[in-house]
mmCIF file of C-alpha atoms and ligand atoms in Angstrom:
data_model
loop_
_atom_site.group_PDB
_atom_site.id
_atom_site.type_symbol
_atom_site.label_atom_id
_atom_site.label_comp_id
_atom_site.label_asym_id
_atom_site.label_seq_id
_atom_site.Cartn_x
_atom_site.Cartn_y
_atom_site.Cartn_z
ATOM 1 C CA MET A 995 8.859 9.360 -13.165
ATOM 2 C CA ALA A 996 8.764 6.736 -15.908
ATOM 3 C CA GLN A 997 5.255 6.051 -17.176
ATOM 4 C CA THR A 998 3.733 3.699 -19.657
ATOM 5 C CA GLU A 999 2.240 5.131 -22.849
ATOM 6 C CA ASN A 1000 -1.336 4.887 -21.598
ATOM 7 C CA ASN A 1001 -0.328 6.356 -18.231
ATOM 8 C CA MET A 1002 -1.043 3.073 -16.492
ATOM 9 C CA PRO A 1003 1.139 2.630 -13.401
ATOM 10 C CA ARG A 1004 3.734 -0.102 -13.943
ATOM 11 C CA HIS A 1005 3.832 -0.890 -10.241
ATOM 12 C CA ILE A 1006 0.940 -0.725 -7.761
ATOM 13 C CA ALA A 1007 1.416 -1.370 -4.050
ATOM 14 C CA ILE A 1008 -1.465 -2.111 -1.683
ATOM 15 C CA ILE A 1009 -1.826 -2.177 2.095
ATOM 16 C CA MET A 1010 -4.551 -4.810 2.485
ATOM 17 C CA ASP A 1011 -6.242 -3.282 5.507
ATOM 18 C CA GLY A 1012 -9.653 -3.651 7.136
ATOM 19 C CA ASN A 1013 -10.076 -7.433 7.297
ATOM 20 C CA GLY A 1014 -10.709 -7.392 11.048
ATOM 21 C CA ARG A 1015 -13.370 -4.681 10.851
ATOM 22 C CA TRP A 1016 -15.031 -6.437 7.930
ATOM 23 C CA ALA A 1017 -15.331 -9.604 10.044
ATOM 24 C CA LYS A 1018 -16.488 -7.740 13.153
ATOM 25 C CA LYS A 1019 -19.285 -6.021 11.239
ATOM 26 C CA ARG A 1020 -20.560 -9.491 10.348
ATOM 27 C CA GLY A 1021 -20.075 -11.037 13.780
ATOM 28 C CA LEU A 1022 -17.376 -13.344 12.368
ATOM 29 C CA PRO A 1023 -13.926 -14.235 13.750
ATOM 30 C CA ARG A 1024 -11.042 -12.076 12.470
ATOM 31 C CA THR A 1025 -9.656 -15.037 10.549
ATOM 32 C CA ALA A 1026 -12.794 -15.045 8.403
ATOM 33 C CA GLY A 1027 -11.905 -11.447 7.477
ATOM 34 C CA HIS A 1028 -8.402 -12.515 6.444
ATOM 35 C CA SER A 1029 -9.833 -15.350 4.434
ATOM 36 C CA ALA A 1030 -12.138 -12.926 2.584
ATOM 37 C CA GLY A 1031 -9.109 -10.621 2.202
ATOM 38 C CA GLY A 1032 -7.234 -13.468 0.549
ATOM 39 C CA GLU A 1033 -10.059 -13.819 -1.988
ATOM 40 C CA ALA A 1034 -9.976 -10.082 -2.682
ATOM 41 C CA PHE A 1035 -6.234 -10.340 -3.258
ATOM 42 C CA ARG A 1036 -6.643 -13.206 -5.732
ATOM 43 C CA ASN A 1037 -9.211 -11.242 -7.670
ATOM 44 C CA ILE A 1038 -7.072 -8.079 -7.776
ATOM 45 C CA ALA A 1039 -3.917 -9.950 -8.805
ATOM 46 C CA ASN A 1040 -5.815 -11.407 -11.771
ATOM 47 C CA TYR A 1041 -7.258 -8.055 -12.626
ATOM 48 C CA CYS A 1042 -3.796 -6.447 -12.565
ATOM 49 C CA ARG A 1043 -2.687 -9.041 -15.054
ATOM 50 C CA THR A 1044 -5.530 -8.202 -17.437
ATOM 51 C CA LEU A 1045 -4.765 -4.483 -17.064
ATOM 52 C CA GLY A 1046 -1.117 -5.037 -17.937
ATOM 53 C CA VAL A 1047 0.189 -3.822 -14.566
ATOM 54 C CA GLU A 1048 3.712 -5.247 -14.318
ATOM 55 C CA TYR A 1049 4.200 -5.339 -10.539
ATOM 56 C CA LEU A 1050 1.750 -5.689 -7.657
ATOM 57 C CA THR A 1051 3.192 -5.471 -4.153
ATOM 58 C CA VAL A 1052 0.960 -6.439 -1.242
ATOM 59 C CA TYR A 1053 1.504 -6.039 2.489
ATOM 60 C CA ALA A 1054 0.417 -9.469 3.737
ATOM 61 C CA PHE A 1055 2.191 -9.606 7.122
ATOM 62 C CA SER A 1056 4.212 -6.877 8.806
ATOM 63 C CA THR A 1057 7.005 -7.102 11.369
ATOM 64 C CA GLU A 1058 4.414 -5.622 13.778
ATOM 65 C CA ASN A 1059 1.777 -8.251 13.085
ATOM 66 C CA TRP A 1060 3.503 -10.801 15.371
ATOM 67 C CA LYS A 1061 1.979 -8.852 18.275
ATOM 68 C CA ARG A 1062 -1.484 -10.128 17.365
ATOM 69 C CA SER A 1063 -2.968 -13.132 19.145
ATOM 70 C CA GLU A 1064 -1.373 -16.465 18.454
ATOM 71 C CA GLU A 1065 -4.646 -17.666 17.020
ATOM 72 C CA GLU A 1066 -4.806 -14.808 14.521
ATOM 73 C CA VAL A 1067 -1.122 -15.120 13.526
ATOM 74 C CA SER A 1068 -1.415 -18.844 12.942
ATOM 75 C CA GLY A 1069 -4.664 -18.293 11.013
ATOM 76 C CA ILE A 1070 -2.925 -15.843 8.638
ATOM 77 C CA MET A 1071 0.083 -18.173 8.247
ATOM 78 C CA LYS A 1072 -2.222 -21.081 7.443
ATOM 79 C CA LEU A 1073 -4.018 -18.988 4.824
ATOM 80 C CA LEU A 1074 -0.748 -17.957 3.230
ATOM 81 C CA GLY A 1075 0.423 -21.556 3.125
ATOM 82 C CA LYS A 1076 -2.829 -22.655 1.524
ATOM 83 C CA TYR A 1077 -2.675 -19.849 -0.992
ATOM 84 C CA LEU A 1078 0.912 -20.682 -1.982
ATOM 85 C CA GLU A 1079 0.129 -24.376 -2.333
ATOM 86 C CA GLU A 1080 -2.725 -23.485 -4.668
ATOM 87 C CA ALA A 1081 -0.570 -20.986 -6.530
ATOM 88 C CA LEU A 1082 2.050 -23.692 -7.097
ATOM 89 C CA ARG A 1083 -0.629 -26.098 -8.288
ATOM 90 C CA ASP A 1084 -2.261 -23.574 -10.662
ATOM 91 C CA MET A 1085 0.926 -21.883 -11.795
ATOM 92 C CA GLU A 1086 0.655 -22.898 -15.429
ATOM 93 C CA LYS A 1087 -2.814 -21.427 -15.639
ATOM 94 C CA ASN A 1088 -2.203 -18.136 -13.832
ATOM 95 C CA HIS A 1089 1.289 -17.203 -15.008
ATOM 96 C CA VAL A 1090 1.981 -15.052 -11.946
ATOM 97 C CA ARG A 1091 5.651 -14.497 -11.082
ATOM 98 C CA PHE A 1092 6.268 -14.393 -7.326
ATOM 99 C CA ARG A 1093 8.794 -12.511 -5.227
ATOM 100 C CA PHE A 1094 8.884 -12.202 -1.453
ATOM 101 C CA PHE A 1095 9.931 -9.102 0.439
ATOM 102 C CA GLY A 1096 10.720 -9.335 4.145
ATOM 103 C CA ASP A 1097 12.769 -11.402 6.552
ATOM 104 C CA LEU A 1098 11.509 -14.889 5.758
ATOM 105 C CA SER A 1099 13.802 -16.519 8.337
ATOM 106 C CA ARG A 1100 11.171 -16.066 11.046
ATOM 107 C CA LEU A 1101 8.534 -17.994 9.115
ATOM 108 C CA SER A 1102 8.038 -21.729 9.588
ATOM 109 C CA PRO A 1103 10.367 -23.944 7.523
ATOM 110 C CA GLN A 1104 7.340 -25.214 5.557
ATOM 111 C CA LEU A 1105 6.214 -21.706 4.649
ATOM 112 C CA GLN A 1106 9.778 -20.673 3.763
ATOM 113 C CA LYS A 1107 9.999 -23.629 1.422
ATOM 114 C CA LEU A 1108 6.686 -22.753 -0.241
ATOM 115 C CA CYS A 1109 7.961 -19.190 -0.774
ATOM 116 C CA LEU A 1110 11.235 -20.384 -2.299
ATOM 117 C CA ASP A 1111 9.448 -22.912 -4.526
ATOM 118 C CA ALA A 1112 6.896 -20.348 -5.687
ATOM 119 C CA GLN A 1113 9.684 -17.863 -6.436
ATOM 120 C CA SER A 1114 11.896 -20.263 -8.362
ATOM 121 C CA ARG A 1115 9.151 -22.132 -10.202
ATOM 122 C CA SER A 1116 7.426 -18.945 -11.380
ATOM 123 C CA SER A 1117 10.522 -17.019 -12.462
ATOM 124 C CA GLN A 1118 9.842 -17.826 -16.136
ATOM 125 C CA TYR A 1119 6.510 -15.953 -16.292
ATOM 126 C CA ASP A 1120 6.435 -12.394 -17.550
ATOM 127 C CA GLU A 1121 2.845 -11.185 -17.203
ATOM 128 C CA VAL A 1122 2.553 -9.795 -13.680
ATOM 129 C CA GLN A 1123 4.947 -10.038 -10.748
ATOM 130 C CA VAL A 1124 3.395 -10.238 -7.297
ATOM 131 C CA ASN A 1125 5.685 -9.140 -4.492
ATOM 132 C CA PHE A 1126 4.413 -10.589 -1.240
ATOM 133 C CA CYS A 1127 5.568 -8.682 1.830
ATOM 134 C CA LEU A 1128 5.890 -11.240 4.636
ATOM 135 C CA ASN A 1129 7.407 -10.385 8.005
ATOM 136 C CA TYR A 1130 8.164 -7.135 6.237
ATOM 137 C CA GLY A 1131 8.919 -3.692 7.630
ATOM 138 C CA GLY A 1132 10.400 -0.824 5.630
ATOM 139 C CA ARG A 1133 12.855 0.069 8.389
ATOM 140 C CA ASP A 1134 13.796 -3.570 8.888
ATOM 141 C CA GLU A 1135 14.457 -3.894 5.149
ATOM 142 C CA ILE A 1136 16.769 -0.859 5.253
ATOM 143 C CA ILE A 1137 18.619 -2.166 8.323
ATOM 144 C CA ARG A 1138 19.094 -5.582 6.706
ATOM 145 C CA GLY A 1139 20.418 -3.833 3.595
ATOM 146 C CA ILE A 1140 22.863 -1.733 5.626
ATOM 147 C CA ARG A 1141 24.034 -4.814 7.483
ATOM 148 C CA GLN A 1142 24.686 -6.651 4.219
ATOM 149 C CA PHE A 1143 26.528 -3.690 2.739
ATOM 150 C CA ALA A 1144 28.678 -3.386 5.900
ATOM 151 C CA GLN A 1145 29.490 -7.088 5.638
ATOM 152 C CA ASP A 1146 30.545 -6.597 2.014
ATOM 153 C CA VAL A 1147 32.785 -3.719 3.113
ATOM 154 C CA ALA A 1148 34.280 -5.841 5.906
ATOM 155 C CA ALA A 1149 34.916 -8.629 3.390
ATOM 156 C CA GLY A 1150 36.699 -6.180 1.077
ATOM 157 C CA LYS A 1151 34.072 -6.521 -1.678
ATOM 158 C CA LYS A 1152 32.871 -2.925 -1.370
ATOM 159 C CA SER A 1153 34.240 0.389 -0.223
ATOM 160 C CA PRO A 1154 32.132 2.932 1.745
ATOM 161 C CA ASN A 1155 32.508 5.312 -1.202
ATOM 162 C CA ASP A 1156 30.667 2.866 -3.449
ATOM 163 C CA LEU A 1157 27.456 3.620 -1.613
ATOM 164 C CA ASN A 1158 24.911 5.780 -3.395
ATOM 165 C CA GLU A 1159 21.141 5.499 -3.903
ATOM 166 C CA GLU A 1160 21.367 3.203 -6.901
ATOM 167 C CA GLU A 1161 23.911 0.930 -5.244
ATOM 168 C CA PHE A 1162 21.941 0.773 -1.993
ATOM 169 C CA SER A 1163 18.738 -0.167 -3.866
ATOM 170 C CA ARG A 1164 20.473 -3.397 -4.848
ATOM 171 C CA TYR A 1165 20.702 -4.356 -1.171
ATOM 172 C CA LEU A 1166 16.951 -4.097 -0.639
ATOM 173 C CA ASP A 1167 14.349 -6.854 -0.972
ATOM 174 C CA SER A 1168 13.011 -4.908 -3.954
ATOM 175 C CA ALA A 1169 16.310 -5.068 -5.890
ATOM 176 C CA GLY A 1170 15.575 -4.791 -9.608
ATOM 177 C CA VAL A 1171 11.914 -3.775 -9.127
ATOM 178 C CA PRO A 1172 10.964 -0.215 -10.145
ATOM 179 C CA ASP A 1173 9.490 1.951 -7.368
ATOM 180 C CA PRO A 1174 5.669 1.929 -7.177
ATOM 181 C CA GLU A 1175 3.998 4.890 -8.857
ATOM 182 C CA LEU A 1176 0.782 4.249 -6.910
ATOM 183 C CA VAL A 1177 0.197 3.118 -3.313
ATOM 184 C CA ILE A 1178 -3.356 2.283 -2.255
ATOM 185 C CA ARG A 1179 -4.561 1.977 1.325
ATOM 186 C CA PRO A 1180 -8.175 0.976 1.786
ATOM 187 C CA SER A 1181 -10.110 0.926 5.077
ATOM 188 C CA GLY A 1182 -10.014 4.639 5.887
ATOM 189 C CA GLU A 1183 -6.589 4.668 7.595
ATOM 190 C CA ARG A 1184 -4.280 7.342 6.245
ATOM 191 C CA ARG A 1185 -0.843 6.122 7.275
ATOM 192 C CA ILE A 1186 1.995 4.350 5.499
ATOM 193 C CA SER A 1187 2.734 2.012 8.447
ATOM 194 C CA ASN A 1188 6.341 1.031 7.644
ATOM 195 C CA PHE A 1189 5.462 -0.063 4.098
ATOM 196 C CA LEU A 1190 8.083 0.358 1.347
ATOM 197 C CA THR A 1191 9.801 3.187 3.217
ATOM 198 C CA TRP A 1192 12.667 3.567 0.732
ATOM 199 C CA GLN A 1193 10.632 2.932 -2.410
ATOM 200 C CA THR A 1194 7.675 5.307 -1.945
ATOM 201 C CA VAL A 1195 9.406 8.687 -1.776
ATOM 202 C CA TYR A 1196 7.823 9.772 -5.097
ATOM 203 C CA SER A 1197 4.706 7.576 -5.066
ATOM 204 C CA GLU A 1198 1.159 8.875 -5.319
ATOM 205 C CA PHE A 1199 -0.973 7.747 -2.371
ATOM 206 C CA VAL A 1200 -4.658 6.964 -2.727
ATOM 207 C CA PHE A 1201 -6.578 6.342 0.495
ATOM 208 C CA MET A 1202 -10.002 4.754 0.187
ATOM 209 C CA ASP A 1203 -12.767 4.050 2.689
ATOM 210 C CA VAL A 1204 -13.662 0.560 1.455
ATOM 211 C CA LEU A 1205 -12.547 -2.372 3.642
ATOM 212 C CA TRP A 1206 -10.063 -4.686 1.897
ATOM 213 C CA PRO A 1207 -12.353 -7.775 1.617
ATOM 214 C CA ASP A 1208 -14.847 -5.566 -0.281
ATOM 215 C CA PHE A 1209 -12.151 -4.167 -2.579
ATOM 216 C CA GLY A 1210 -12.830 -5.155 -6.179
ATOM 217 C CA PRO A 1211 -11.761 -4.230 -9.713
ATOM 218 C CA GLU A 1212 -14.010 -1.152 -9.613
ATOM 219 C CA HIS A 1213 -12.019 0.210 -6.655
ATOM 220 C CA LEU A 1214 -8.738 -0.433 -8.420
ATOM 221 C CA ASP A 1215 -10.116 1.370 -11.490
ATOM 222 C CA ALA A 1216 -11.089 4.331 -9.292
ATOM 223 C CA ALA A 1217 -7.633 4.471 -7.671
ATOM 224 C CA ILE A 1218 -5.910 4.323 -11.058
ATOM 225 C CA ALA A 1219 -8.214 7.056 -12.399
ATOM 226 C CA GLU A 1220 -7.296 9.236 -9.415
ATOM 227 C CA TYR A 1221 -3.600 8.588 -10.073
ATOM 228 C CA GLN A 1222 -3.988 9.451 -13.761
ATOM 229 C CA LYS A 1223 -5.837 12.666 -12.914
ATOM 230 C CA ARG A 1224 -3.038 13.758 -10.597
ATOM 231 C CA ASN A 1225 -0.436 12.961 -13.193
ATOM 232 C CA ARG A 1226 -2.224 14.983 -15.843
ATOM 233 C CA ARG A 1227 -2.370 17.903 -13.432
ATOM 234 C CA PHE A 1228 1.288 17.772 -12.454
ATOM 235 C CA GLY A 1229 2.785 16.250 -15.577
ATOM 236 C CA GLY A 1230 2.059 19.170 -17.881
ATOM 237 C CA ALA A 1231 0.559 16.827 -20.489
HETATM 238 C C1 FPP B 2034 -4.890 -6.041 7.816
HETATM 239 O O1 FPP B 2034 -6.225 -6.045 8.261
HETATM 240 C C2 FPP B 2034 -4.546 -7.303 7.237
HETATM 241 C C3 FPP B 2034 -3.564 -8.146 7.668
HETATM 242 C C4 FPP B 2034 -2.708 -7.872 8.830
HETATM 243 C C5 FPP B 2034 -3.325 -9.428 7.030
HETATM 244 C C6 FPP B 2034 -3.413 -9.395 5.543
HETATM 245 C C7 FPP B 2034 -3.638 -10.763 5.132
HETATM 246 C C8 FPP B 2034 -4.458 -11.136 4.155
HETATM 247 C C9 FPP B 2034 -5.240 -10.254 3.262
HETATM 248 C C10 FPP B 2034 -4.620 -12.558 3.923
HETATM 249 C C11 FPP B 2034 -3.400 -13.016 3.233
HETATM 250 C C12 FPP B 2034 -3.686 -14.090 2.400
HETATM 251 C C13 FPP B 2034 -3.455 -14.078 1.117
HETATM 252 C C14 FPP B 2034 -3.692 -15.317 0.420
HETATM 253 C C15 FPP B 2034 -2.977 -12.891 0.353
HETATM 254 P P1 FPP B 2034 -6.505 -5.870 9.801
HETATM 255 O O2 FPP B 2034 -6.590 -7.211 10.405
HETATM 256 O O3 FPP B 2034 -5.481 -4.957 10.388
HETATM 257 O O4 FPP B 2034 -7.899 -5.193 9.788
HETATM 258 P P2 FPP B 2034 -8.463 -4.168 10.875
HETATM 259 O O5 FPP B 2034 -7.611 -2.939 10.774
HETATM 260 O O6 FPP B 2034 -9.865 -3.956 10.419
HETATM 261 O O7 FPP B 2034 -8.377 -4.857 12.210
#
C-alpha cells in the first residue's frame, strides 16, 4: 500500500463512538455527549492538519442512527448544522476542505444546503480534507453505486464489461479519495459497523478503550504509532 516517506498514513478514518456512555457516566443527556464529541472532532481535525494527514473521514451519522429517539436525532442534526455554519464562517482561517459521504437526500433541505456550500466553498484548500459521513452506510453506498452504474448501462454510456474495481470506485461517495490506511474505533467496541465497507479491505484497524469525547491528540499519536509498528513488522523495512 502506498505510504508517505515518514510512514504517516495519508488517510485516517474514525468511528466516533462512545458519546452516549460518556454522557451517562456524568449524568448528562446523550446530546451533551454528542456536543463533547463534536469538540473532540474539531480538535482532531486540526491536529490532523498539523500532522500533514491528507484525509480524515469521520462517521458522524449512520443509516442506522435514524432508529434513535427523535430527540437524539434532532440534537445531532442541530449540532452538525451549527458546526457547518461555523466552518463556513471560519473557513479562511482553518483551510479545511470538506466532502460528504452518504445519501444526503434524507437530510433537511437546510442541512443539505450547508453541506453543498461547505463542499463548494472549501474546494480550493489543500491542507486536509475532511470527509463527513452523514446518513452513510457502506452497503448503502455500494447499492447506490451499483444503481448508478446500471443506469449508465441502460442509458448506453457504459457496458457491463467496463466494470472492474477501479471503474466501480468512481461510482462510490469516496471517488478520487485513496483508501484509508488506518481505521480507528474508540470506546471499546470492536466492530466495523457498516463503515467504509469497500474502502477498508486492506486497512489496519486500531481499537481503543477511550470514549470519543475524551479522545485527544495523544490518542491519535498512539494509534498512528501502533499503525507504524505494524507496518514495520509486515513491510520488511
Ligand atoms: C456514536 O456514539 C456517535 C454518534 C452516533 C454521533 C456522532 C456525532 C458526533 C460526534 C457529533 C457530530 C458533530 C460534529 C460537529 C462532528 P454513541 O451515541 O453511539 O455512543 P454510545 O455507544 O456510548 O451510546
